[in-house]
Amino acid sequence: QPVLTQPPSASGTPGQTVTISCSGSGSNIGGNTVDWYQQVPGMAPKLLMYTNSQRPSGVPDRFSGSKSGTSASLAISGLQSEDEADYYCAAWDDSLHGPVFGGGTKLTVL
Amino acid sequence: QVQLQESGPGLVKPSETLTLTCTVSGASITDSYWSWFRQPPGKGLEWIGYTYYHGSTNKNPSLKSRVSISLDRSNNQVSLKMNSVTAADTAIYYCARQIRRYFDWWGQGALVTVSS
């Protein structure tokens, strides 16, 4: 059972804005930063956002992240067909002394 | 650009030991932490453990007793061994470079099936 909670699915039409939520607890999101990974089916995960809201080089500014308390969210604006993928949130857990993940959100672009 | 490539047997018998190697190029394994993850078919990601050349290692408590992670400096490789495997260990296994507490480069993954 994933430690962080994400909605299993999300959808939107091209051009729309979609937000994916991620909920945790004080031992993970509450006390640490949140990262997001994008996984296209059949491919490896790719770092999409780190330290709550930092984008790695090459990630479009259509992607943005935020964190408040024990929750975080990833927003994708100007939705494009290539954004169709699974999105995972992750955070360090102070009890585990390692990262924990959400169950993933499958994003469909209608 | 950092590249990671997992390799190893794709089929392991129950009760035997799973061994995977991650070959790193574009970076030295002595400069970063290195982690292993797995993803059962159709499911989410699970962290297995990390290691650092200069001594720090940590493993997921749920797997700790069965897992070892080691570094081969001469070949710039990171290895994973998991003993006493069962069908529940069938998954795609990934290695990744760890920067602080996130993972910036991932291998393409290696599917390991546990079956007799």
Coordinates of N, CA and C in Angstrom, one line a residue:
Chain A
Q1 N 0.8 -1.2 0.0 CA 0.0 0.0 0.0 C 0.9 1.3 0.0
P2 N 0.7 2.1 -1.0 CA 1.6 3.3 -1.1 C 1.4 4.2 0.2
V3 N 2.5 4.8 0.6 CA 2.4 5.7 1.8 C 1.8 7.0 1.5
L4 N 2.1 7.6 0.3 CA 1.5 8.8 -0.1 C 0.2 8.5 -0.9
T5 N -0.8 9.4 -0.8 CA -2.1 9.2 -1.5 C -2.2 10.1 -2.7
Q6 N -2.5 9.5 -3.8 CA -2.7 10.3 -5.1 C -4.0 9.7 -5.7
P7 N -4.7 10.6 -6.4 CA -5.9 10.0 -7.2 C -5.4 9.1 -8.2
P8 N -6.1 8.0 -8.5 CA -5.6 7.0 -9.5 C -5.6 7.5 -10.9
S9 N -6.5 8.5 -11.2 CA -6.6 9.0 -12.5 C -6.9 10.4 -12.6
A10 N -6.6 11.0 -13.7 CA -6.9 12.4 -14.0 C -7.0 12.6 -15.5
S11 N -7.8 13.5 -16.0 CA -7.9 13.7 -17.4 C -8.2 15.2 -17.7
G12 N -7.9 15.5 -19.0 CA -8.2 16.9 -19.5 C -8.1 16.9 -21.0
T13 N -8.6 18.0 -21.5 CA -8.5 18.2 -23.0 C -7.2 19.0 -23.3
P14 N -6.8 19.0 -24.5 CA -5.6 19.8 -24.9 C -5.8 21.3 -24.6
G15 N -4.8 21.9 -23.9 CA -4.9 23.3 -23.6 C -5.4 23.5 -22.2
Q16 N -6.1 22.6 -21.6 CA -6.6 22.7 -20.2 C -5.5 22.7 -19.2
T17 N -5.8 23.0 -18.0 CA -5.0 22.8 -16.8 C -5.5 21.7 -16.0
V18 N -4.6 20.8 -15.6 CA -4.9 19.7 -14.7 C -4.0 19.7 -13.5
T19 N -4.6 19.4 -12.4 CA -3.8 19.4 -11.1 C -3.9 18.0 -10.5
I20 N -2.8 17.5 -10.0 CA -2.7 16.2 -9.4 C -2.3 16.4 -7.9
S21 N -3.0 15.9 -7.0 CA -2.7 16.1 -5.6 C -2.0 14.9 -5.0
C22 N -1.3 15.1 -3.9 CA -0.5 14.1 -3.2 C -0.6 14.4 -1.7
S23 N -1.0 13.5 -0.9 CA -1.2 13.7 0.5 C -0.3 12.7 1.3
G24 N 0.2 13.2 2.4 CA 1.1 12.4 3.2 C 0.9 12.7 4.7
S25 N 2.0 12.6 5.4 CA 1.9 12.9 6.8 C 3.1 13.7 7.3
G26 N 3.2 13.9 8.6 CA 4.3 14.7 9.1 C 5.6 14.1 9.0
S27 N 5.7 12.8 8.9 CA 7.0 12.1 8.8 C 7.6 12.1 7.4
N28 N 6.7 12.5 6.4 CA 7.3 12.6 5.0 C 7.0 14.0 4.5
I29 N 5.9 14.2 3.8 CA 5.7 15.5 3.2 C 5.7 16.7 4.2
G30 N 5.2 16.4 5.4 CA 5.2 17.5 6.4 C 6.5 18.0 6.8
G31 N 7.5 17.2 6.8 CA 8.9 17.6 7.2 C 9.9 17.6 6.2
N32 N 9.5 17.3 4.9 CA 10.5 17.2 3.8 C 10.0 17.7 2.5
T33 N 10.8 17.8 1.6 CA 10.3 18.4 0.3 C 9.8 17.2 -0.6
V34 N 9.0 17.6 -1.6 CA 8.3 16.7 -2.5 C 8.9 16.8 -3.9
D35 N 9.0 15.6 -4.5 CA 9.4 15.5 -5.9 C 8.4 14.8 -6.7
W36 N 8.4 15.0 -8.0 CA 7.5 14.4 -8.9 C 8.2 13.7 -10.0
Y37 N 7.7 12.5 -10.4 CA 8.3 11.7 -11.5 C 7.2 11.4 -12.5
Q38 N 7.6 11.5 -13.8 CA 6.7 11.2 -14.9 C 7.2 9.9 -15.5
Q39 N 6.2 9.0 -15.7 CA 6.6 7.7 -16.3 C 5.7 7.4 -17.5
V40 N 6.2 7.5 -18.7 CA 5.5 7.1 -19.9 C 5.4 5.6 -19.9
P41 N 4.3 4.9 -20.3 CA 4.2 3.5 -20.3 C 5.3 2.8 -21.0
G42 N 6.0 1.8 -20.4 CA 7.1 1.1 -21.0 C 8.4 1.8 -20.8
M43 N 8.4 2.9 -20.1 CA 9.7 3.7 -20.0 C 10.0 3.8 -18.5
A44 N 11.3 4.2 -18.2 CA 11.7 4.5 -16.8 C 11.1 5.8 -16.3
P45 N 11.0 5.9 -15.0 CA 10.6 7.2 -14.5 C 11.6 8.3 -14.8
K46 N 11.0 9.5 -14.9 CA 11.9 10.7 -15.2 C 11.6 11.7 -14.2
L47 N 12.6 12.3 -13.7 CA 12.4 13.4 -12.7 C 11.8 14.6 -13.4
L48 N 10.6 15.0 -12.8 CA 9.8 16.1 -13.4 C 9.9 17.4 -12.6
M49 N 10.0 17.2 -11.2 CA 10.0 18.3 -10.3 C 10.7 17.9 -9.1
Y50 N 11.6 18.7 -8.5 CA 12.2 18.4 -7.3 C 12.2 19.5 -6.3
T51 N 12.4 19.2 -5.0 CA 12.3 20.2 -4.0 C 11.0 21.1 -4.1
N52 N 9.9 20.4 -4.2 CA 8.6 21.0 -4.3 C 8.3 21.7 -5.6
S53 N 9.2 22.6 -6.1 CA 8.8 23.4 -7.2 C 9.9 23.7 -8.2
Q54 N 11.0 22.9 -8.1 CA 12.1 23.2 -9.0 C 12.0 22.2 -10.2
R55 N 12.2 22.8 -11.4 CA 12.1 22.0 -12.6 C 13.5 21.7 -13.1
P56 N 13.8 20.4 -13.4 CA 15.1 20.1 -14.0 C 15.2 20.7 -15.4
S57 N 16.4 20.9 -15.9 CA 16.6 21.4 -17.2 C 15.9 20.6 -18.2
G58 N 15.2 21.3 -19.1 CA 14.4 20.6 -20.2 C 13.0 20.4 -19.9
V59 N 12.6 20.5 -18.6 CA 11.1 20.4 -18.3 C 10.4 21.7 -18.6
P60 N 9.4 21.7 -19.4 CA 8.7 22.9 -19.7 C 8.1 23.6 -18.5
D61 N 8.0 24.9 -18.6 CA 7.4 25.7 -17.5 C 5.9 25.5 -17.4
R62 N 5.3 24.7 -18.3 CA 3.9 24.3 -18.1 C 3.7 23.5 -16.9
F63 N 4.7 22.9 -16.4 CA 4.7 22.1 -15.2 C 5.1 22.9 -14.0
S64 N 4.3 22.9 -12.9 CA 4.6 23.6 -11.7 C 4.2 22.8 -10.5
G65 N 4.9 23.0 -9.4 CA 4.6 22.2 -8.2 C 4.6 23.1 -7.0
S66 N 3.8 22.6 -6.0 CA 3.7 23.3 -4.8 C 3.5 22.4 -3.6
K67 N 3.7 22.9 -2.4 CA 3.5 22.1 -1.2 C 3.0 23.0 -0.1
S68 N 2.1 22.4 0.7 CA 1.5 23.1 1.8 C 1.2 22.1 2.9
G69 N 1.9 22.2 4.1 CA 1.6 21.3 5.2 C 2.0 19.9 4.8
T70 N 1.1 19.0 4.8 CA 1.3 17.5 4.5 C 0.8 17.2 3.1
S71 N 0.5 18.2 2.3 CA 0.0 17.9 0.9 C 0.9 18.6 -0.1
A72 N 0.8 18.1 -1.3 CA 1.5 18.8 -2.4 C 0.7 18.6 -3.7
S73 N 1.0 19.4 -4.7 CA 0.2 19.3 -5.9 C 1.1 19.6 -7.1
L74 N 0.8 19.0 -8.2 CA 1.5 19.2 -9.5 C 0.4 19.7 -10.5
A75 N 0.7 20.9 -11.1 CA -0.2 21.4 -12.1 C 0.5 21.4 -13.4
I76 N -0.3 21.0 -14.4 CA 0.1 21.0 -15.8 C -0.8 21.9 -16.6
S77 N -0.3 23.0 -17.1 CA -1.1 23.9 -17.9 C -0.9 23.7 -19.4
G78 N -1.8 24.2 -20.2 CA -1.6 24.0 -21.6 C -1.4 22.5 -22.0
L79 N -2.2 21.7 -21.5 CA -2.1 20.2 -21.6 C -1.9 19.8 -23.0
Q80 N -0.9 18.9 -23.2 CA -0.6 18.4 -24.5 C -0.7 16.9 -24.6
S81 N -0.8 16.3 -25.7 CA -1.0 14.9 -25.8 C 0.2 14.1 -25.3
E82 N 1.4 14.7 -25.4 CA 2.6 14.0 -24.9 C 2.7 14.0 -23.4
D83 N 1.8 14.7 -22.7 CA 1.8 14.7 -21.3 C 1.1 13.4 -20.7
E84 N 0.5 12.6 -21.6 CA -0.2 11.4 -21.2 C 0.9 10.5 -20.6
A85 N 0.7 10.2 -19.3 CA 1.7 9.4 -18.6 C 1.2 9.1 -17.2
D86 N 2.0 8.3 -16.4 CA 1.7 8.2 -15.0 C 2.6 9.1 -14.3
Y87 N 2.0 9.8 -13.2 CA 2.8 10.7 -12.4 C 2.8 10.3 -11.0
Y88 N 4.0 10.3 -10.4 CA 4.3 9.8 -9.1 C 4.8 10.9 -8.2
C89 N 4.2 11.1 -7.0 CA 4.9 12.0 -6.1 C 5.7 11.2 -5.1
A90 N 6.7 11.8 -4.6 CA 7.7 11.1 -3.7 C 8.2 12.1 -2.6
A91 N 8.5 11.6 -1.5 CA 9.1 12.4 -0.4 C 9.9 11.6 0.5
W92 N 10.9 12.2 1.1 CA 11.7 11.4 2.1 C 10.9 11.2 3.3
D93 N 11.0 10.0 3.9 CA 10.3 9.6 5.1 C 11.3 9.5 6.2
D94 N 11.0 10.2 7.3 CA 12.0 10.2 8.4 C 11.9 8.9 9.2
S95 N 10.9 8.2 9.1 CA 10.8 6.9 9.8 C 11.5 5.8 9.0
L96 N 11.4 5.9 7.7 CA 12.0 4.9 6.8 C 13.4 5.2 6.6
H97 N 13.8 6.5 6.7 CA 15.1 7.0 6.3 C 15.3 6.7 4.8
G98 N 14.3 6.8 4.0 CA 14.3 6.6 2.6 C 13.1 7.2 2.0
P99 N 13.0 7.2 0.6 CA 11.8 7.8 0.0 C 10.6 6.9 0.0
V100 N 9.4 7.6 0.0 CA 8.2 6.9 -0.1 C 7.5 7.5 -1.3
F101 N 6.6 6.8 -2.0 CA 5.9 7.2 -3.2 C 4.4 7.1 -3.0
G102 N 3.8 7.9 -3.9 CA 2.3 7.8 -4.1 C 2.1 6.6 -5.0
G103 N 0.8 6.2 -5.1 CA 0.5 5.1 -6.0 C 0.5 5.4 -7.5
G104 N 0.6 6.7 -7.8 CA 0.7 7.1 -9.2 C -0.7 7.6 -9.7
T105 N -0.7 8.6 -10.5 CA -1.9 9.1 -11.2 C -1.7 8.9 -12.7
K106 N -2.7 8.2 -13.3 CA -2.6 8.1 -14.7 C -3.4 9.2 -15.4
L107 N -2.6 10.0 -16.1 CA -3.2 11.2 -16.8 C -3.5 10.9 -18.2
T108 N -4.8 11.1 -18.5 CA -5.3 10.9 -19.9 C -5.6 12.2 -20.5
V109 N -5.1 12.4 -21.7 CA -5.4 13.6 -22.5 C -6.5 13.3 -23.5
L110 N -7.7 13.8 -23.3 CA -8.9 13.4 -24.1 C -8.8 14.0 -25.5
Chain B
Q1 N 26.0 14.0 -19.9 CA 24.8 13.2 -19.6 C 25.2 11.9 -18.9
V2 N 24.4 11.6 -17.8 CA 24.6 10.4 -17.1 C 23.8 9.3 -17.6
Q3 N 24.3 8.1 -17.8 CA 23.6 7.0 -18.3 C 23.7 5.8 -17.3
L4 N 22.7 5.1 -17.1 CA 22.7 3.9 -16.2 C 22.0 2.8 -17.0
Q5 N 22.6 1.6 -16.9 CA 22.1 0.4 -17.6 C 22.1 -0.8 -16.7
E6 N 20.9 -1.3 -16.4 CA 20.8 -2.5 -15.6 C 21.0 -3.7 -16.4
S7 N 21.6 -4.8 -15.8 CA 21.7 -6.0 -16.5 C 21.7 -7.2 -15.5
G8 N 21.3 -8.3 -16.0 CA 21.2 -9.5 -15.2 C 20.2 -10.5 -15.7
P9 N 20.1 -11.7 -15.1 CA 19.2 -12.7 -15.6 C 17.7 -12.2 -15.5
G10 N 17.0 -12.5 -16.6 CA 15.6 -12.1 -16.6 C 14.7 -13.1 -15.9
L11 N 15.2 -14.3 -15.5 CA 14.4 -15.3 -14.9 C 15.2 -15.9 -13.7
V12 N 14.6 -15.9 -12.6 CA 15.2 -16.5 -11.4 C 14.2 -17.5 -10.7
K13 N 14.8 -18.6 -10.3 CA 13.9 -19.6 -9.6 C 13.6 -19.2 -8.2
P14 N 12.4 -19.6 -7.7 CA 12.0 -19.3 -6.3 C 13.1 -19.9 -5.4
S15 N 13.4 -19.1 -4.3 CA 14.3 -19.4 -3.3 C 15.8 -19.1 -3.6
E16 N 16.0 -18.8 -4.9 CA 17.4 -18.5 -5.3 C 17.7 -17.0 -5.2
T17 N 18.9 -16.6 -5.6 CA 19.3 -15.2 -5.4 C 19.2 -14.4 -6.7
L18 N 18.6 -13.2 -6.6 CA 18.5 -12.3 -7.8 C 19.8 -11.4 -7.7
T19 N 20.5 -11.3 -8.8 CA 21.6 -10.5 -8.9 C 21.5 -9.5 -10.1
L20 N 21.6 -8.2 -9.9 CA 21.6 -7.3 -11.0 C 22.8 -6.3 -10.9
T21 N 23.2 -5.8 -12.0 CA 24.3 -4.9 -12.1 C 23.8 -3.6 -12.8
C22 N 24.3 -2.5 -12.3 CA 23.9 -1.2 -12.9 C 25.3 -0.6 -13.3
T23 N 25.5 -0.5 -14.6 CA 26.7 0.1 -15.2 C 26.4 1.6 -15.4
V24 N 27.3 2.4 -14.8 CA 27.1 3.9 -14.9 C 28.2 4.5 -15.8
S25 N 27.7 5.4 -16.7 CA 28.6 6.2 -17.5 C 28.3 7.6 -17.4
G26 N 29.3 8.5 -17.6 CA 29.0 9.9 -17.5 C 29.1 10.5 -16.1
A27 N 29.4 9.6 -15.2 CA 29.6 10.0 -13.8 C 30.4 9.0 -13.0
S28 N 31.0 9.4 -12.0 CA 31.8 8.4 -11.2 C 30.9 7.9 -10.0
I29 N 30.9 6.6 -9.7 CA 30.0 6.1 -8.7 C 30.6 6.6 -7.3
T30 N 31.8 7.1 -7.3 CA 32.3 7.6 -6.0 C 31.8 9.0 -5.6
D31 N 31.1 9.6 -6.5 CA 30.7 11.0 -6.3 C 29.2 11.2 -5.9
S32 N 28.5 10.1 -5.9 CA 27.0 10.3 -5.6 C 26.5 9.1 -4.8
Y33 N 25.3 9.2 -4.3 CA 24.6 8.1 -3.7 C 23.9 7.4 -4.9
W34 N 23.7 6.1 -4.8 CA 23.0 5.3 -5.8 C 21.9 4.4 -5.2
S35 N 20.8 4.4 -5.8 CA 19.6 3.7 -5.3 C 19.1 2.6 -6.2
W36 N 18.4 1.7 -5.6 CA 17.7 0.7 -6.4 C 16.2 0.8 -6.0
F37 N 15.4 0.6 -7.1 CA 13.9 0.6 -6.9 C 13.4 -0.6 -7.7
R38 N 12.1 -0.9 -7.4 CA 11.4 -1.9 -8.2 C 10.0 -1.5 -8.4
Q39 N 9.4 -2.1 -9.5 CA 8.0 -1.8 -9.8 C 7.4 -3.1 -10.4
P40 N 6.6 -3.7 -9.5 CA 5.8 -4.9 -10.0 C 5.0 -4.5 -11.2
P41 N 4.7 -5.4 -12.1 CA 3.9 -5.1 -13.3 C 2.6 -4.5 -13.0
G42 N 2.4 -3.3 -13.6 CA 1.1 -2.6 -13.4 C 1.0 -1.9 -12.0
K43 N 2.0 -1.8 -11.2 CA 2.0 -1.2 -9.9 C 2.9 -0.1 -9.8
G44 N 3.0 0.5 -8.6 CA 3.8 1.6 -8.3 C 5.3 1.3 -7.9
L45 N 6.0 2.4 -7.6 CA 7.4 2.3 -7.3 C 7.7 2.0 -5.8
E46 N 8.7 1.1 -5.6 CA 9.1 0.8 -4.3 C 10.6 1.0 -4.2
W47 N 11.0 1.7 -3.2 CA 12.5 1.9 -2.9 C 13.0 0.7 -2.2
I48 N 14.2 0.2 -2.7 CA 14.8 -1.0 -2.1 C 16.0 -0.5 -1.2
G49 N 16.8 0.4 -1.6 CA 17.9 0.9 -0.8 C 18.9 1.7 -1.5
Y50 N 19.8 2.3 -0.8 CA 20.8 3.2 -1.4 C 22.2 2.9 -0.8
T51 N 23.2 3.2 -1.5 CA 24.5 3.1 -1.0 C 25.4 4.3 -1.5
Y52 N 26.4 4.5 -0.7 CA 27.3 5.6 -1.0 C 28.7 5.1 -0.9
Y53 N 29.6 5.5 -1.8 CA 31.0 4.9 -1.8 C 31.7 5.1 -0.5
H54 N 31.4 6.3 0.1 CA 32.2 6.6 1.3 C 31.5 6.0 2.6
G55 N 30.6 5.1 2.4 CA 30.2 4.3 3.6 C 28.8 4.2 3.9
S56 N 28.0 5.1 3.6 CA 26.6 5.1 4.0 C 25.7 4.2 3.2
T57 N 24.9 3.4 3.9 CA 24.0 2.5 3.2 C 22.7 2.4 4.0
N58 N 21.6 2.3 3.3 CA 20.3 2.1 4.0 C 19.4 1.3 3.1
K59 N 18.6 0.5 3.7 CA 17.7 -0.4 3.0 C 16.3 -0.3 3.5
N60 N 15.3 -0.5 2.7 CA 13.9 -0.6 3.1 C 13.8 -1.7 4.1
P61 N 13.2 -1.4 5.3 CA 13.1 -2.4 6.3 C 12.4 -3.7 5.9
S62 N 11.5 -3.5 4.9 CA 10.7 -4.6 4.5 C 11.5 -5.6 3.7
L63 N 12.7 -5.2 3.2 CA 13.5 -6.1 2.4 C 14.9 -6.2 3.0
K64 N 15.2 -5.5 4.0 CA 16.6 -5.4 4.6 C 17.3 -6.7 4.7
S65 N 16.6 -7.7 5.3 CA 17.3 -8.9 5.6 C 17.7 -9.7 4.4
R66 N 17.1 -9.4 3.2 CA 17.3 -10.2 2.0 C 18.2 -9.5 1.0
V67 N 18.5 -8.2 1.2 CA 19.1 -7.3 0.2 C 20.5 -6.9 0.6
S68 N 21.4 -6.9 -0.4 CA 22.7 -6.2 -0.3 C 23.0 -5.4 -1.5
I69 N 23.6 -4.2 -1.3 CA 23.9 -3.3 -2.4 C 25.4 -3.0 -2.2
S70 N 26.1 -3.1 -3.4 CA 27.5 -2.9 -3.3 C 28.0 -2.1 -4.5
L71 N 29.2 -1.6 -4.4 CA 29.8 -0.8 -5.5 C 31.1 -1.4 -6.0
D72 N 31.3 -1.3 -7.3 CA 32.5 -1.8 -7.9 C 33.2 -0.6 -8.6
R73 N 34.2 0.0 -7.9 CA 34.8 1.2 -8.4 C 35.5 1.0 -9.7
S74 N 36.1 -0.2 -9.8 CA 37.0 -0.4 -11.0 C 36.1 -0.5 -12.3
N75 N 34.9 -0.9 -12.2 CA 34.0 -1.0 -13.3 C 32.9 0.0 -13.3
N76 N 32.9 0.9 -12.3 CA 31.9 1.9 -12.2 C 30.5 1.3 -12.2
Q77 N 30.3 0.3 -11.3 CA 29.0 -0.4 -11.3 C 28.5 -0.4 -9.9
V78 N 27.1 -0.5 -9.8 CA 26.4 -0.7 -8.6 C 25.7 -2.0 -8.7
S79 N 25.7 -2.9 -7.7 CA 25.1 -4.2 -7.8 C 24.0 -4.3 -6.7
L80 N 23.1 -5.2 -7.0 CA 22.0 -5.5 -6.1 C 21.9 -7.0 -6.0
K81 N 21.8 -7.5 -4.8 CA 21.6 -8.9 -4.6 C 20.4 -9.1 -3.6
M82 N 19.5 -9.9 -4.0 CA 18.3 -10.2 -3.2 C 18.1 -11.7 -3.1
N83 N 18.2 -12.2 -1.9 CA 18.1 -13.7 -1.7 C 16.7 -14.2 -1.4
S84 N 16.5 -15.5 -1.5 CA 15.3 -16.1 -1.1 C 14.1 -15.5 -1.8
V85 N 14.2 -15.3 -3.1 CA 13.1 -14.7 -3.9 C 11.9 -15.5 -4.0
T86 N 10.8 -14.9 -4.1 CA 9.5 -15.5 -4.4 C 8.8 -14.8 -5.6
A87 N 7.7 -15.3 -6.0 CA 7.0 -14.7 -7.1 C 6.6 -13.2 -6.8
A88 N 6.5 -12.9 -5.5 CA 6.2 -11.5 -5.2 C 7.4 -10.5 -5.5
D89 N 8.5 -11.1 -5.8 CA 9.7 -10.2 -6.2 C 9.8 -10.0 -7.7
T90 N 8.8 -10.6 -8.4 CA 8.8 -10.3 -9.9 C 8.5 -8.8 -10.1
A91 N 9.3 -8.1 -10.8 CA 9.2 -6.7 -11.0 C 10.2 -6.2 -12.0
I92 N 10.0 -5.0 -12.4 CA 11.1 -4.2 -13.2 C 12.0 -3.6 -12.1
Y93 N 13.3 -3.8 -12.2 CA 14.2 -3.2 -11.2 C 14.9 -2.1 -11.9
Y94 N 15.0 -1.0 -11.2 CA 15.7 0.2 -11.7 C 16.8 0.7 -10.7
C95 N 17.9 1.1 -11.3 CA 18.9 1.8 -10.5 C 18.8 3.3 -10.9
A96 N 19.2 4.2 -9.9 CA 19.0 5.6 -10.1 C 20.1 6.3 -9.3
R97 N 20.5 7.5 -9.9 CA 21.4 8.3 -9.1 C 20.7 9.2 -8.2
Q98 N 21.1 9.3 -6.9 CA 20.5 10.1 -5.9 C 21.2 11.4 -5.7
I99 N 20.5 12.5 -5.8 CA 21.1 13.8 -5.5 C 20.3 14.3 -4.3
R100 N 21.0 14.5 -3.2 CA 20.3 14.8 -1.9 C 19.2 13.8 -1.7
R101 N 17.9 14.2 -1.8 CA 16.9 13.2 -1.6 C 16.0 13.0 -2.8
Y102 N 16.5 13.3 -4.0 CA 15.7 13.0 -5.2 C 16.6 12.3 -6.2
F103 N 16.0 11.8 -7.3 CA 16.7 10.8 -8.2 C 16.6 11.4 -9.6
D104 N 17.8 11.8 -10.0 CA 17.8 12.6 -11.3 C 18.0 11.8 -12.5
W105 N 18.7 10.7 -12.5 CA 19.0 9.9 -13.6 C 18.6 8.4 -13.3
W106 N 17.9 7.8 -14.2 CA 17.4 6.4 -14.0 C 17.9 5.5 -15.1
G107 N 18.1 4.2 -14.8 CA 18.3 3.3 -15.9 C 17.0 2.9 -16.6
Q108 N 17.1 2.2 -17.6 CA 15.9 1.8 -18.4 C 15.1 0.7 -17.7
G109 N 15.7 0.1 -16.8 CA 15.0 -1.0 -16.0 C 15.3 -2.4 -16.5
A110 N 15.2 -3.4 -15.6 CA 15.4 -4.8 -16.0 C 14.3 -5.6 -15.4
L111 N 13.6 -6.3 -16.3 CA 12.5 -7.1 -15.8 C 13.0 -8.4 -15.3
V112 N 12.7 -8.7 -14.0 CA 13.1 -10.0 -13.4 C 11.8 -10.8 -13.1
T113 N 11.7 -12.0 -13.6 CA 10.6 -12.8 -13.3 C 11.0 -14.0 -12.4
V114 N 10.3 -14.2 -11.3 CA 10.6 -15.3 -10.4 C 9.6 -16.4 -10.7
S115 N 10.2 -17.5 -11.2 CA 9.3 -18.6 -11.6 C 10.2 -19.9 -11.8
S116 N 9.6 -21.0 -11.5 CA 10.3 -22.3 -11.7 C 10.2 -22.8 -13.1

